[in-house]
Short mmCIF file of C-alpha atoms in Angstrom, two decimals:
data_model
loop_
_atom_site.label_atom_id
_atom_site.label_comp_id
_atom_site.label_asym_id
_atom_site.label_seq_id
_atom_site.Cartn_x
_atom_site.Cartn_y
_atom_site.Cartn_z
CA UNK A 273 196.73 59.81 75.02
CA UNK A 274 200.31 61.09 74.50
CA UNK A 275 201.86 60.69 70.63
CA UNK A 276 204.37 58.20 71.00
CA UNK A 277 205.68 55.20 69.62
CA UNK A 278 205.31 52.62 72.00
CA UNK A 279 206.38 49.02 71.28
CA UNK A 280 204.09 46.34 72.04
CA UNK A 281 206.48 43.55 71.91
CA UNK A 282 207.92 44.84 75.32
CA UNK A 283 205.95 48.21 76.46
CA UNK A 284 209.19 50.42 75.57
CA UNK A 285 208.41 53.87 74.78
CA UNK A 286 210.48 54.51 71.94
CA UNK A 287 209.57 58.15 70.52
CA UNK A 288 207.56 61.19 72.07
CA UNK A 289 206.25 64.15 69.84
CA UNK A 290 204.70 67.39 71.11
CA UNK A 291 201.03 68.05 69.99
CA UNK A 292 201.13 70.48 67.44
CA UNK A 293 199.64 74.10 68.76
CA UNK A 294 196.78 76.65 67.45
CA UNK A 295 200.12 78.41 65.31
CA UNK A 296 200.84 75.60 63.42
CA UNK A 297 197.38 73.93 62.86
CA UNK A 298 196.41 77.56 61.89
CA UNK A 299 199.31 77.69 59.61
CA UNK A 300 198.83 74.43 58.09
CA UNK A 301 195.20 75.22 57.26
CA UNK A 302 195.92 77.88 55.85
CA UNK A 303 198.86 76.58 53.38
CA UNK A 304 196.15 73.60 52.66
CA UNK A 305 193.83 75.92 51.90
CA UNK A 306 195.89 78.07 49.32
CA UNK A 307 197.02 75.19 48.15
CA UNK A 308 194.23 73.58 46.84
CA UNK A 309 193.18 76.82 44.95
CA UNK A 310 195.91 75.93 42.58
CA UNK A 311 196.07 72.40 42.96
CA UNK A 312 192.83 71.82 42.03
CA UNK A 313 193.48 72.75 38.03
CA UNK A 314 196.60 70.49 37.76
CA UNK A 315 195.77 68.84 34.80
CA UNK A 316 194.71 64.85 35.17
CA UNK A 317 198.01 63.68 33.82
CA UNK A 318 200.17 65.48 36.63
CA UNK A 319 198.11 64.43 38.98
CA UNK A 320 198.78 61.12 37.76
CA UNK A 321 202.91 61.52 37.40
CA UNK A 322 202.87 62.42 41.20
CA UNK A 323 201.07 59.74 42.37
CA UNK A 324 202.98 57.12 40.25
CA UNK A 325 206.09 58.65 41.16
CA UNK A 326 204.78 58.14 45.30
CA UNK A 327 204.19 54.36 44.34
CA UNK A 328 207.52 54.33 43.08
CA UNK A 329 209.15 55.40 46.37
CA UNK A 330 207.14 53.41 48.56
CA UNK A 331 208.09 50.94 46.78
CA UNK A 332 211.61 51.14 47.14
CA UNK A 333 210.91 51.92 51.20
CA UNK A 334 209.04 48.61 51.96
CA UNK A 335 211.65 47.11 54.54
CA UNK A 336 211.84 50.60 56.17
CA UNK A 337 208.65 51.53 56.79
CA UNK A 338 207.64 47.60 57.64
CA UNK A 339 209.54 47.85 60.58
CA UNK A 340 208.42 51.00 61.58
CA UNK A 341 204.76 49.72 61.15
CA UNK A 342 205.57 46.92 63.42
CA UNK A 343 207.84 48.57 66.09
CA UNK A 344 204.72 51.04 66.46
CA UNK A 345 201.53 48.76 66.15
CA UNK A 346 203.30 45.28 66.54
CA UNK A 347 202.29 43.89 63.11
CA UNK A 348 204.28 41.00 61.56
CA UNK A 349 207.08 42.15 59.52
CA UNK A 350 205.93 40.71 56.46
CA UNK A 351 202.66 41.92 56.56
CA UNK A 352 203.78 45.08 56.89
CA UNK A 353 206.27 45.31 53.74
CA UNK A 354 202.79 43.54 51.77
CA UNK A 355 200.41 46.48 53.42
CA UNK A 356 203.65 48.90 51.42
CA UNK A 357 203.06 46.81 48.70
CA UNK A 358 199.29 46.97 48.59
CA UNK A 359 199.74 51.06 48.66
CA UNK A 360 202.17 51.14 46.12
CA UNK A 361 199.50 49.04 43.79
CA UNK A 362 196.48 51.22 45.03
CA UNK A 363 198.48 53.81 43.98
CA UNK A 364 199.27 53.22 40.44
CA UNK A 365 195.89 51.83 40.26
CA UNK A 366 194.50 55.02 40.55
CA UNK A 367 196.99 56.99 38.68
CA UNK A 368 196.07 54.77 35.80
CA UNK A 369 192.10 55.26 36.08
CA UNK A 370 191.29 57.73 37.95
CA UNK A 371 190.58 60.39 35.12
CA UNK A 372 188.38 57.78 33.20
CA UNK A 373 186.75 57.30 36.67
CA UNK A 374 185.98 60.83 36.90
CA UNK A 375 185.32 61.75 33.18
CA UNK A 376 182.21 63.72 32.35
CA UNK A 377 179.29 62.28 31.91
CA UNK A 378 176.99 62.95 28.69
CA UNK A 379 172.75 62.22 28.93
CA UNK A 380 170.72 60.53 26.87
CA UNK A 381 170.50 62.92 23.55
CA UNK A 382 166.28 62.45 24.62
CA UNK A 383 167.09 63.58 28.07
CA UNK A 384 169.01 66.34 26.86
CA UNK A 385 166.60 67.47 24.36
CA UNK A 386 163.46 66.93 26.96
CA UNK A 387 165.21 69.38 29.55
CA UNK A 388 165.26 72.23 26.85
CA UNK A 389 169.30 72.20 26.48
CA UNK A 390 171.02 72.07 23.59
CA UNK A 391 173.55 70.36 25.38
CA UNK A 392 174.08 68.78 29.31
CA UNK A 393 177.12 67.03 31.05
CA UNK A 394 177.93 66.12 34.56
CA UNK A 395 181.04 67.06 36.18
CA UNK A 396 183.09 65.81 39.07
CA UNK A 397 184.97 68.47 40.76
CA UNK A 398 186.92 68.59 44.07
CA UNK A 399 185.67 69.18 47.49
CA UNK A 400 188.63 71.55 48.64
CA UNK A 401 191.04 70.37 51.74
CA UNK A 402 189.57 66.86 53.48
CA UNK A 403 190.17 65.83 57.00
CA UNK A 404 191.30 62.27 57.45
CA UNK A 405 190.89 60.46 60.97
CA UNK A 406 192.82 57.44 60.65
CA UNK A 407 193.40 54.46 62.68
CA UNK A 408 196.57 51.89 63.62
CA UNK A 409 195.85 48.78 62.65
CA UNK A 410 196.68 49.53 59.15
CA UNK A 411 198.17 52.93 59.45
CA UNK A 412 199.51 52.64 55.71
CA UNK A 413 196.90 51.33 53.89
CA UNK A 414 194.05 53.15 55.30
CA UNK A 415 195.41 56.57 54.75
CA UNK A 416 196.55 55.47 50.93
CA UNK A 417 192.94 54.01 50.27
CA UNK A 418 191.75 58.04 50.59
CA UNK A 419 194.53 59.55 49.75
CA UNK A 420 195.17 58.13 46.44
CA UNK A 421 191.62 58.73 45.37
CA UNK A 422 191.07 62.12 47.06
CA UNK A 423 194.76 63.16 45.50
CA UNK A 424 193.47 62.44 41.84
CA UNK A 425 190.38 63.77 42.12
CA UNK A 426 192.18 67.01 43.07
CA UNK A 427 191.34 67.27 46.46
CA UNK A 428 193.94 68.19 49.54
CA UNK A 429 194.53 66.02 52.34
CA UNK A 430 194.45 66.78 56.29
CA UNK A 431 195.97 63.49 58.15
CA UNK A 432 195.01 63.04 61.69
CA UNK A 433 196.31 59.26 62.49
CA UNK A 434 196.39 57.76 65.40
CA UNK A 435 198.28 59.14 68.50
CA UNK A 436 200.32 55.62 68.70
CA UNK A 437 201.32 55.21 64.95
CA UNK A 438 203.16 59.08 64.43
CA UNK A 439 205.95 57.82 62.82
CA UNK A 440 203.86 56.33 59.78
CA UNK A 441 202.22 59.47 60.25
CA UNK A 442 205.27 61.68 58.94
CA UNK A 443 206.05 59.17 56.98
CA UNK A 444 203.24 59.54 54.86
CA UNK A 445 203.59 63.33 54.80
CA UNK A 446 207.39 62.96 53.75
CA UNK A 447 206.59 60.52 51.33
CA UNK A 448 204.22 63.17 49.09
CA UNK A 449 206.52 65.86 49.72
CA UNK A 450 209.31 63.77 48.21
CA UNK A 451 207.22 62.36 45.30
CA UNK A 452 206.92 66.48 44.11
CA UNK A 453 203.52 67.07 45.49
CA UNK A 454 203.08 70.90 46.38
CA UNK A 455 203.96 71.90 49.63
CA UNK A 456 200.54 71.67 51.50
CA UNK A 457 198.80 69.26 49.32
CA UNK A 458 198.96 66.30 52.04
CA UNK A 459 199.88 67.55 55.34
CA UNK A 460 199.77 65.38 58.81
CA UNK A 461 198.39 66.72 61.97
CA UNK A 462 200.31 65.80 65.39
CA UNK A 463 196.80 66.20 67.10
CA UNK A 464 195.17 64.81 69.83
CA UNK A 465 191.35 63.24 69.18
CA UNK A 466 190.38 66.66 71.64
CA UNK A 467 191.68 68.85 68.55
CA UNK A 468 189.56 67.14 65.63
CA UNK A 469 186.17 69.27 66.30
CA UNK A 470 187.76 72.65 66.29
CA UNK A 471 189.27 71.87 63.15
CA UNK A 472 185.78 70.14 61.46
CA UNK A 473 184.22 73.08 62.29
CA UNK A 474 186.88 75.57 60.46
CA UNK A 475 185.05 76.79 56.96
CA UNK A 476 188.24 75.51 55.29
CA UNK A 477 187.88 72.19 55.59
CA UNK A 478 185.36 70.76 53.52
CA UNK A 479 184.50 67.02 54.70
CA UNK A 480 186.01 64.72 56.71
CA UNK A 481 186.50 60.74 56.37
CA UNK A 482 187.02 58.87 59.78
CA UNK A 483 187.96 54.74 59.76
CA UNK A 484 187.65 53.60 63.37
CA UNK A 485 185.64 52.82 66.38
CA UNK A 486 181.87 53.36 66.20
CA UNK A 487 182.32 56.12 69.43
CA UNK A 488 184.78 58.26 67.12
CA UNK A 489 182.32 58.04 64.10
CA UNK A 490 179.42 59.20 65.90
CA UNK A 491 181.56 62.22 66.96
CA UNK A 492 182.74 63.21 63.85
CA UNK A 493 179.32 62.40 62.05
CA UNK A 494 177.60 64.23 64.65
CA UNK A 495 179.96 67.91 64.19
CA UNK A 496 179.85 67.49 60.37
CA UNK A 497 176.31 66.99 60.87
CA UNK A 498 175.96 70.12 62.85
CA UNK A 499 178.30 71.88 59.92
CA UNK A 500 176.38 70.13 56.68
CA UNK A 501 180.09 68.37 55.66
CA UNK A 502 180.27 65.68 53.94
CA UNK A 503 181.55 62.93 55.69
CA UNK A 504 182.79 59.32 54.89
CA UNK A 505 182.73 56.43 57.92
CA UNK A 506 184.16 53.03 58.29
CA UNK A 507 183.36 51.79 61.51
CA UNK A 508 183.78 48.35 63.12
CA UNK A 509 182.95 44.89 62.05
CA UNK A 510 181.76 41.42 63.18
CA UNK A 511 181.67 39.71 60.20
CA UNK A 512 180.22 36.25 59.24
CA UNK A 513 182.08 33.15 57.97
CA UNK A 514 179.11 30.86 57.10
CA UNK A 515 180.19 27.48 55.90
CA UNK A 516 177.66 24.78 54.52
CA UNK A 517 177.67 21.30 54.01
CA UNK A 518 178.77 21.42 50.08
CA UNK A 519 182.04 23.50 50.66
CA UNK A 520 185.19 22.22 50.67
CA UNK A 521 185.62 21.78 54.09
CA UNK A 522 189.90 21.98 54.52
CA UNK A 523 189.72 24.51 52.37
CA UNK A 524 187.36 26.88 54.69
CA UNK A 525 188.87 25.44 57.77
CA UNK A 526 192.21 27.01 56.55
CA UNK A 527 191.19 29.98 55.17
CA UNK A 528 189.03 30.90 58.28
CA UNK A 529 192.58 30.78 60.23
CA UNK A 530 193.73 33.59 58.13
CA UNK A 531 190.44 35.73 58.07
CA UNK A 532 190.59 35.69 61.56
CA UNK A 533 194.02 36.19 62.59
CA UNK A 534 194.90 38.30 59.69
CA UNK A 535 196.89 41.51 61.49
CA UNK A 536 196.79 39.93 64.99
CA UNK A 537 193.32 40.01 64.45
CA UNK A 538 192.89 43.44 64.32
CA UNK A 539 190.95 44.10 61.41
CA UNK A 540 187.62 45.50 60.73
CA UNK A 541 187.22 42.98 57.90
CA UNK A 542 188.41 40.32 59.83
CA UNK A 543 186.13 37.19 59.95
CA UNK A 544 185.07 36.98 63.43
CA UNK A 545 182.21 34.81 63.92
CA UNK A 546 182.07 31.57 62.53
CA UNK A 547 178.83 30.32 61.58
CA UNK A 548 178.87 26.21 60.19
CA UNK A 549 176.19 23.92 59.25
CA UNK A 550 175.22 20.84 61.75
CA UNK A 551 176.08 18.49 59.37
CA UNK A 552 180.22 19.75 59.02
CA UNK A 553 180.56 21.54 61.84
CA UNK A 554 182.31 18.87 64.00
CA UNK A 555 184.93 18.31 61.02
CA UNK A 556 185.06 22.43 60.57
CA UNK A 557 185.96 22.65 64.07
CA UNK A 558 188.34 20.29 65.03
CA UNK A 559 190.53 21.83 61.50
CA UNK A 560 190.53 25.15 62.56
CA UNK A 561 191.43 24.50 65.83
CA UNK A 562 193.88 22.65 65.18
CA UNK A 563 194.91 25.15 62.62
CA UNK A 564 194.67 28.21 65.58
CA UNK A 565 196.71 25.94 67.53
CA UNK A 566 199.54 25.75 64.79
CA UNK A 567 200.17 29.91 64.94
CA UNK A 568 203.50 31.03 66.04
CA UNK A 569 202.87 33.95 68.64
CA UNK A 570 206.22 35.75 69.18
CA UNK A 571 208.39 38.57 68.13
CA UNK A 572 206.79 40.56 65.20
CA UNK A 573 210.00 41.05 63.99
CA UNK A 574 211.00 37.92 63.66
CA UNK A 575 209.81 36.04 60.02
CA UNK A 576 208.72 32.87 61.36
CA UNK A 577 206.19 34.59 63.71
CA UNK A 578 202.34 34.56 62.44
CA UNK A 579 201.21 36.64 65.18
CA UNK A 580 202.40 39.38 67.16
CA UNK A 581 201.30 41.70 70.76
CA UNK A 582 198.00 43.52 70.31
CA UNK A 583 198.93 46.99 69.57
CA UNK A 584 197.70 48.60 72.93
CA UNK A 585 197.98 47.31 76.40
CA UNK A 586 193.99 48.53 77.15
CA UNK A 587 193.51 46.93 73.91
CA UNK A 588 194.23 43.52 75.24
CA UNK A 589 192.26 44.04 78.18
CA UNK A 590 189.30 44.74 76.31
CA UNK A 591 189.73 41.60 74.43
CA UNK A 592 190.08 39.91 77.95
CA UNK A 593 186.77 40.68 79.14
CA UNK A 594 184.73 39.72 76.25
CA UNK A 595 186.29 36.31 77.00
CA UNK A 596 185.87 36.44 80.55
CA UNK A 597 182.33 37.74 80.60
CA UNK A 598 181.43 34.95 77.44
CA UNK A 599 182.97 32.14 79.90
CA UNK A 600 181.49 33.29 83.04
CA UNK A 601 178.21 32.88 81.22
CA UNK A 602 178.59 29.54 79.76
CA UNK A 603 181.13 29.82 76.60
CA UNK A 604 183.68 27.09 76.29
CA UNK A 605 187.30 27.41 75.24
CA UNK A 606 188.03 25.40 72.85
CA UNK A 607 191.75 27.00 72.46
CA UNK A 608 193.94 30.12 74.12
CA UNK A 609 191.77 31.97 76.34
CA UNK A 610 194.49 33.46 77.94
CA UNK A 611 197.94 35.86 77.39
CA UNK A 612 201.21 34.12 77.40
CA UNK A 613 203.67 35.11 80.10
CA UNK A 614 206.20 37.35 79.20
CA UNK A 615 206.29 41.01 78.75
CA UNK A 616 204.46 42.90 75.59
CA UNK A 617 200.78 42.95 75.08
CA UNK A 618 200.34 39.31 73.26
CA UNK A 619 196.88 37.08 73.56
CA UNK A 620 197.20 33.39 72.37
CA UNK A 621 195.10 32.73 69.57
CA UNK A 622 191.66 31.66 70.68
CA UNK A 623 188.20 30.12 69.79
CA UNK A 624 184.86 30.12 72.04
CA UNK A 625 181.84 27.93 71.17
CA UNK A 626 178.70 27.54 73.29
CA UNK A 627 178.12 31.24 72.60
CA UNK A 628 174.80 32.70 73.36
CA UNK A 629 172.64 36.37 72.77
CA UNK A 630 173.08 37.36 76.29
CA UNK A 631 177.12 37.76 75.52
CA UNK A 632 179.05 40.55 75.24
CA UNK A 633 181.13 38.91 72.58
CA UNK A 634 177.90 37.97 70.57
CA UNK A 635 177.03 41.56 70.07
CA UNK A 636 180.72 43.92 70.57
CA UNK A 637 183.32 43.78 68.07
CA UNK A 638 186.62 41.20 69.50
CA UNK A 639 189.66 43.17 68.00
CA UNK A 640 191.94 40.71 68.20
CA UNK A 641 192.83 36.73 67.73
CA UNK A 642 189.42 35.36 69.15
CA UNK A 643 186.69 33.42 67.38
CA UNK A 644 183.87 32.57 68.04
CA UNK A 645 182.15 29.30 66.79
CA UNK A 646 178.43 28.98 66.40
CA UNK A 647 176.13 25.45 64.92
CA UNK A 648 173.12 26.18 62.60
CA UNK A 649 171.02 23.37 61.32
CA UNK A 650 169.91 25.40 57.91
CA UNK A 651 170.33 28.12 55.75
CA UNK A 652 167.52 29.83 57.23
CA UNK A 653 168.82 30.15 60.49
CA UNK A 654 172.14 30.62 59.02
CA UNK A 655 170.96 33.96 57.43
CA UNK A 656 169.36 34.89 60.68
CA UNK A 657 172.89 34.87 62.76
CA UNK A 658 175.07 36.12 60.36
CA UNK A 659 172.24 39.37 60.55
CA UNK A 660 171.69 39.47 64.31
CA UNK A 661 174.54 41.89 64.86
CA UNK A 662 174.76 45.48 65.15
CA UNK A 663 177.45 45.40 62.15
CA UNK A 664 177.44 45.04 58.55
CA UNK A 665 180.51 45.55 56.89
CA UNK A 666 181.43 42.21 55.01
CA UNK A 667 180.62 39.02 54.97
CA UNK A 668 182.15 35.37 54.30
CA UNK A 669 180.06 32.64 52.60
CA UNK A 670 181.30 28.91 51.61
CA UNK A 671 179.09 26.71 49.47
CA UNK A 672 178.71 25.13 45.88
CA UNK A 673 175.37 25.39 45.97
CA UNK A 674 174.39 28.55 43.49
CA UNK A 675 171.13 28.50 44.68
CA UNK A 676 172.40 28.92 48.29
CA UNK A 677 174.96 31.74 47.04
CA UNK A 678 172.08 33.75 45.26
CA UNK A 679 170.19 33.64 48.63
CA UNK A 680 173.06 34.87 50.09
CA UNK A 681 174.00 37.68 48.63
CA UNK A 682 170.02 38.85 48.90
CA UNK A 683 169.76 38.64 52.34
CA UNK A 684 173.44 39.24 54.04
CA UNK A 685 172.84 42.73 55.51
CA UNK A 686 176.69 43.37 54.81
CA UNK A 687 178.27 45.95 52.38
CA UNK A 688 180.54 42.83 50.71
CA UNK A 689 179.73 38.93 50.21
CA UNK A 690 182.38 36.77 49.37
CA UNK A 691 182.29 33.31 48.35
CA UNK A 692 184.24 30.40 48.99
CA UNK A 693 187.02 33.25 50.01
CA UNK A 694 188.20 35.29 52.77
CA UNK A 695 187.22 39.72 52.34
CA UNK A 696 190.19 41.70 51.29
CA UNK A 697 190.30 44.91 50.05
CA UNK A 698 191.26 46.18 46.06
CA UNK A 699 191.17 49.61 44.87
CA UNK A 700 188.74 48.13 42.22
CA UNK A 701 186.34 47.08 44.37
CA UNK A 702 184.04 49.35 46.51
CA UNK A 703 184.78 49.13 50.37
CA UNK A 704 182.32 50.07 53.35
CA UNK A 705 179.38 49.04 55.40
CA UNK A 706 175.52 49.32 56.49
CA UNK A 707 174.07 49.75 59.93
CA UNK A 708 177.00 50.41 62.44
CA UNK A 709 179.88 49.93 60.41
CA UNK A 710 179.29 53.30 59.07
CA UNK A 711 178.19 54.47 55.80
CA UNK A 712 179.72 55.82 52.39
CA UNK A 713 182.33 54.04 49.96
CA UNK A 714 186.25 54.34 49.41
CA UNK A 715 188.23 52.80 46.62
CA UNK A 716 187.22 51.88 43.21
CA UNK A 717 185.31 54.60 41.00
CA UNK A 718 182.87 55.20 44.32
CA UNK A 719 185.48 56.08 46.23
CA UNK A 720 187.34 58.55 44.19
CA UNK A 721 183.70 60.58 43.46
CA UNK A 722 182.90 60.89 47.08
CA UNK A 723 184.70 63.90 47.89
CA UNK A 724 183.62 65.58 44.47
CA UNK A 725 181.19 68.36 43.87
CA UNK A 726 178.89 66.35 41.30
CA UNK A 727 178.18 69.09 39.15
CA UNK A 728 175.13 69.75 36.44
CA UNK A 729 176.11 71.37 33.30
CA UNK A 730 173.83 72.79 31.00
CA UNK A 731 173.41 75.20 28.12
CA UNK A 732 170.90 76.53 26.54
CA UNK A 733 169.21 76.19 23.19
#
């Protein structure tokens, strides 16, 4: 795949970058590498200064980098100035507590005592330089959500992004050389994915952190594996959006719009299959229809529109067959189903009912606008759908009933539950998955201590 930006409101390739060769990816290893020998003793509150001072800048480049974010991946405009805004936030966030986060920790005086010490601690120190594999869909936010933490915990930062977002890519490099980060501290790699192994395997780089499809995860889990590096994975998602008969029905219908089409419907953490009690589900569904429906498809540029092209052309074909091969076997359309004429890579907003096991779409991951719709006549067999998926990264519950939120949040095989809500992402809150949607945490104080050395201190009598 060559690194360009290509527009997916019309196809137009608007930038072309040569792949970076073994000279530079040597010499940029090498500078990280150096780098982080110094880095690495910057005390807590420099750290901190830099990374404020990033947030700062971002901040005042929202409207710039929004529209690069959409020319290159076709997100609306302003959802790309809130994803700046989000980093900005994650940013300071960390700044603020990430040396409390990673302060040592002291053992029970007992403990202490019992292991013949006359005094313990543990202590969180960094890795060394840290590859990042990063995808489009949020090509902001999910570099920022490891870099902030992996920054302030002293750590260096390799970016690999996606070959379609490069732009964002240098971007993000530009932006930490301009906050007063030391040259080498957060460099980007103009790669292709054929490039990532070599540079796994180098002794230099210390762990790696991949957010993406499950194929690319299993690749990089599989050389770390062979290397013993630490390694970090967010992988796909087919999350639940279970509503029962005691939740406020408009309010789910309308929120369930959003979880779905959130980012063109592109997101791991979108909602994606829609799981409603007998006894509301004809209301549910006519409501979010009817709200799908509403959704202004057009220009991503353009304010008014609520969703934009899928970011690749094969992306949009993908999505295509899952709805194909669902209606060929028995699915109904309830709305969209197909792409609007025109040129750019657009699908209309769509939800499928009818679905069954045998489906593609009842098993894969639809990255993009489509829903699907499912009727359960209990909680029981509510629990039992929202499971029977390869995935488990979040998960979407709406009820009153506490009793049916505690069984919830037991038995949801999902690495997030939220109630009467749609999943979104804070730096306070930890973020990742079970089963196929990869393993390991980022954000909040998980986050920032997976890339540390967790260190045993202790002294004798």
């Amino acid at each position: 795949m060559p690194i360009a930006t290509v527009n997916p409101a019309n196809g137009e390739t608007l930038k072309t970058y040569e792949a970076m060769g073994a000279e530079e990816i040597e010499r940029r290893l090498q500078l990280a590498e150096a780098t982080f020998r110094t880095y690495r003793t910057t005390p807590f509150a420099e750290r901190a200064q830099l990374l404020g001072r990033a947030a700062d800048l971002l901040d005042g480049l929202q409207q710039d980098i929004g529209k690069v974010m959409t020319t290159e991946m076709g997100k609306p405009v302003k959802q790309a100035r809130a994803e700046a805004a989000k980093c900005a936030r994650a940013m300071r966030w960390y700044a603020e507590h990430g040396e409390a986060l990673l302060a040592d920790e002291e053992p029970a005086d007992a403990d202490v005592k019992d292991s013949g010490a006359s005094r313990a601690l543990v202590r969180y120190r960094p890795l060394g330089p840290v590859l990042a594999v990063m995808p489009w869909n949020f090509p902001l936010w999910q570099v920022v959500r490891f870099a902030a933490p992996a920054l302030m915990a002293g750590n260096v930062g390799l970016l690999k992004h996606a070959s379609n977002v490069p732009q964002t890519a240098l971007f993000l490099e530009d932006l930490f050389h301009q906050a007063g980060y030391p040259e080498g501290v957060f460099q980007t790699l103009l790669i292709g994915s054929g490039a990532v192994e070599e540079i796994l395997r180098d002794e230099r780089v210390k762990a790696a952190t991949l957010t993406g499809s499950e194929p690319a995860g299993r690749s990089v889990a599989a050389t770390c594996g062979d290397m013993v590096k630490k390694t970090v994975l967010e992988l796909g998602g087919s999350d639940p959006y279970v509503v029962m008969p005691s939740a406020d029905i408009d309010r789910a219908a309308e929120i369930a719009v959003t979880a779905r089409v959130q980012n063109n419907g592109q997101s791991c953490i979108a909602a994606k299959r829609f799981i409603v009690h007998a006894d509301v589900y004809d209301a549910f569904a006519e409501k979010f229809v009817r709200g799908m429906q509403r959704l202004t498809v057009g220009d991503p540029l353009d304010e008014a529109t609520d969703i934009g092209p899928l970011a690749t052309e094969q992306g949009r074909a993908d999505l295509e067959e899952l709805v194909d091969d669902a209606t060929r076997s028995g699915a109904r359309v309830l709305c969209g189903g197909e792409r609007p004429d025109g040129d750019g890579w657009y699908y209309r907003p769509t939800v499928l009912t009818d679905i069954s096991r045998e489906m593609r779409i009842h098993r894969e991951e639809a990255f993009g606008p489509v829903a699907t719709l499912y009727r359960v006549s209990d909680l029981d067999e509510a629990v039992l759908l929202a499971n029977d998926s390869p995935f488990g990264l979040s998960s979407n519950v709406w009820t009153r009933d506490e009793a049916e939120v505690d069984r919830f949040v037991r038995d949801l095989e999902a690495g997030a539950v939220y109630v009467n809500g749609m999943t979104a992402s804070h730096p306070a809150f930890p973020f990742g998955g079970v089963k196929r949607s990869g393993y390991g945490r980022e954000l909040s104080g998980h986050g920032i201590r997976e890339f540390c050395n967790i260190t045993t201190v202790w002294h004798g009598a």
